[in-house]
Amino acid sequence: MKKGKKQLKVRLQRPLLSAALLLCGATAMAQGLRTGVITDANGEPLVGVSVLEQGTQNGTTTDANGRYRLTTTKANAKLRVSYTGYEAQIISPGQNAQMKESNETLNELVVVGYGTMRRKDVTSSITTVNAKDLNQGVFTDPAQMLQGKVPGLFVTSTGDPNGSPSISLRGASSLRSGEAMQPYYVIDGIPGVDISMVAPDDIESIDVLRDATATAIYGSKAANGVIIITTKKGKAGRTNVSYNGYVGFDCVAKTLDMMSASGLKALSQETGVAVDDNGGDVDWQKEVLRTGVSHNHNLSINGGNDKTKYMASVSYHNRQGVVKGSDMSRLNVRSLLSTSVLKDHLDLSVGANMMYGEYAGVAMDNEGASVMDAMNYFSPLNPVDWAGKDKNYNPLRMIDEDTSENSWKRQQFTAKATLHIIDGLDLNANYSYGNRQRTSSSYHSTLSEITTGQNGKANRNTSQGHESTFETYANFSHTFNKVHSLSLMAGYSWEERVGNDGFGLTVHNFFDDYVKWNNLTYASTIDGISGVSSDVKETVRNISFYGRVNYSYNGRYMLQATVRRDGSSVFGSNNRWGTFPSVSAAWNITEEPFMKNQNLFSNLKLRVGYGVSGNALGFGAYSAVATYGASGYFDYTDENGVTTTYRTLAATKNANPNLKWESTGMFNVGIDYAFLNGRINGTIEFYNKKTWDLIWNYPVSTNVYPFGDINANVGEITNRGVEFTINADVIQTKDFRWNTSLNLSHNMNRVDKLSNEIYHTDKFTQGDPMVAGVSNNGYTQRILEGEPLGTFYTFEFAGFNDLGQSTYYVHDENGARTGEVTTAPDDSRDRVITGNAQPKLNLGWNNTVSYKNWYLTAFFTGVFGNKIYNGTRASYMAASNLASASGTKNVLADFATEQVVKLSDGSKVINTSPSYPSDRWIENGSYLRLQTLSLGYTFRNCFDGWINSATLYFTANNVFTITSYKGLDPEVYMGGTAPGVDYRWSVYPHTRTYMVGVKVNF
């Protein structure tokens, strides 16, 4: 019996052992190396396709033959195959897959403010620029990455490492400058964040809300457009570590052709004019300028699983300016942790962002106290160590002896929560807290030519502030009967901003220059209370209620309506609240049954809308209230004969209880189109943008008001324009692809109203380039009703008379020429409109060519039909430079041909007439520029796979410019109320940049 049981046991063990071996073999096969090929719709291999084992961080990418190789980690594993522009697929290990093209343009998500939408469902004018399409270069401000990328968005950059670009959307719609003319920035859903908080490498995409139906949801701060920046987040799957670094070299793109030492001597001999020969032969531009070296490093890590995701990055940027003594460094740190709890019903995230920057600069004041000015006007006949005189300063001494430094510290902490209450209903809450601190320091040494007699002068100012923002909003979406889609959003916002909390101190008379501003107690003198400066701490609060409704019928007809109710403490007591509505509709024509059989359009959509948004940017807490300040001193003697000095107070600003935001209403019509299954697509936009209640500082009678002027809402301004965009995949094969994108925009600006029955002024003069020899009425522009901003209002140059003097046309009371000319034009009679700084056409044209692992990008920008007042040329062509009381100043080399006049007797004289503002100095500002040229090569699966990809690239910026403009660069400052004026003391030279970098994904 026992023997039989033993035999039975042995018989059972054998098949069980065999089954176990088979199972292990099957498991080993399931977990073994698997290969397959991924192809496109035409059967061509796709390179770089992501293949990820679901539920793990185990993944790979396809090679040049479209083949993937992956060892799976789990039995019955499934692979997720994804590639940009194609629909994701789930396959089994070892399976081949043929990818289907997705309509990426229509299905991409667009950030619309408090939510996202499919591009297909958008009824407003919104442009999305993804990270891969942003400009590449040595940028200190992320706004420069958008130059030429968005139709209607006009960006003018600067070569100054401490400067910021000017940026406007669809024309100027304010008479106030600075922040009042800038778009409103929203970063990761947090409104009003300083753009410097974001390192360029951390940006995932930028959405530009261009019309009022898109911006009205941000109410009283959105009249200049809204730019929404979305940063990179953690992604489920494998941990990703990436590094991007480059080294850049900046050199001056162009210098002015100033007269040499020998040229000045020859001019003196030819004309008899005396020049001060101090034995020098110096090219001051070469002495001041250098090749600036920059480097940038960004290290980021992200990853997670289906529940929890994380992201952290650190960026360091250091840039030398091409002007000696100017440079900057900045450190950005970002982190974000997000997770899902309560069985995925609650999403939580917390983030911390920090920025620290240091900026060193050189003197850039007017009246000669600018390195940018002095490197041109300082005489080449002066030796390098020559000491300048009053308003005639040695630029090298200014760099060494007149120094400045600014430091910025910013921190921001964010927390977000989204509760998924039921399917389609979410409740969101966002909170952010940020603080900031700025310290500005300057020192004029004991050898300074600017502050002579003060034996060293130091100034230090510090300011701090903080802001808190809380927003809560609910989103609901549902589809009824498969054809009626409804989305609702309603929310509440609260903001508090505290700023201008700071003070400053100025002292002088130091023992030596060693400590500079770092120990102000080393100084021996402070000029009483006048040596102390103080900001006025202010608190601004805003409360908002907002909502949006979207309806779509069967994907064909879309309707959107928004409304926002804003209350702000910055406005007058009679106008604290405002309402900003919008409504828009869209018709997806290609979704109609009658379009189903046509093969021309793959997408055709008509959009139309009208909305109102406001401009409350640039206002402080005391904008609408009366303020008083110290105006002088008085002595008071008490009954004991003791005399005490007190400050006197006087009005510094009038109250205006009716002051409110500037409002902009915009009507927009847009057409979205696509041909050949999306290979050719784009948009056409028409808009009419009307702004009213423009604010200006108007003169008032001191018999009625305590102060002589008042801020009031009076003016009106209109912008009308058309924008066109086309994107095309011109060539698309297995190994070669050429994509091109072109955008064109035209805007017509007009000031409609400047005065009313209460407030008016005779002159709105602007843009004085402070030309040598012109002390009065040097303005070049006037803001006029019926004319655009940037209208040049000058004399008309009539040539030279028989004495070699400049002459100008005389005009009658109607502005017509009388036929006479004069050497002393009348400011009230002889000025006329002589041009305009507003361009007629803006262009951005990008071309990207890729061949296997190579890519080449060529990006062009262009501005056409605008005028520039060349204040630099007007000043350096003035004969008063040669006869300066502080010594000979230099002039342009062209002076010898354009300002030396040959008389009838054969003698030559210098035109000593003042360089009055005239059309002689107004030039065509049109240009076409190869803005960026970039070449790169990508290595894949390097070093046994521990480097996923590595891209080496070379980029050149400002490669060449085609223009007739004689100044340093036709890309002059276009912000403010006086665009298009080339100021000699504040225009930092534009640079040509060469950079070499590497991007590595581990």
mmCIF file of C-alpha atoms in Angstrom, residues 87 116 128 446 460 665 763 975:
data_model
loop_
_atom_site.group_PDB
_atom_site.id
_atom_site.type_symbol
_atom_site.label_atom_id
_atom_site.label_comp_id
_atom_site.label_asym_id
_atom_site.label_seq_id
_atom_site.Cartn_x
_atom_site.Cartn_y
_atom_site.Cartn_z
ATOM 1 C CA GLU A 87 -2.557 58.777 -31.896
ATOM 2 C CA THR A 116 -8.361 74.448 -20.962
ATOM 3 C CA THR A 128 -0.078 78.830 -28.605
ATOM 4 C CA THR A 446 36.862 110.337 -5.430
ATOM 5 C CA ARG A 460 21.846 102.882 -1.381
ATOM 6 C CA GLY A 665 -13.695 97.024 -26.347
ATOM 7 C CA LYS A 763 0.230 120.454 -26.350
ATOM 8 C CA GLY A 975 7.066 101.362 -26.058
#
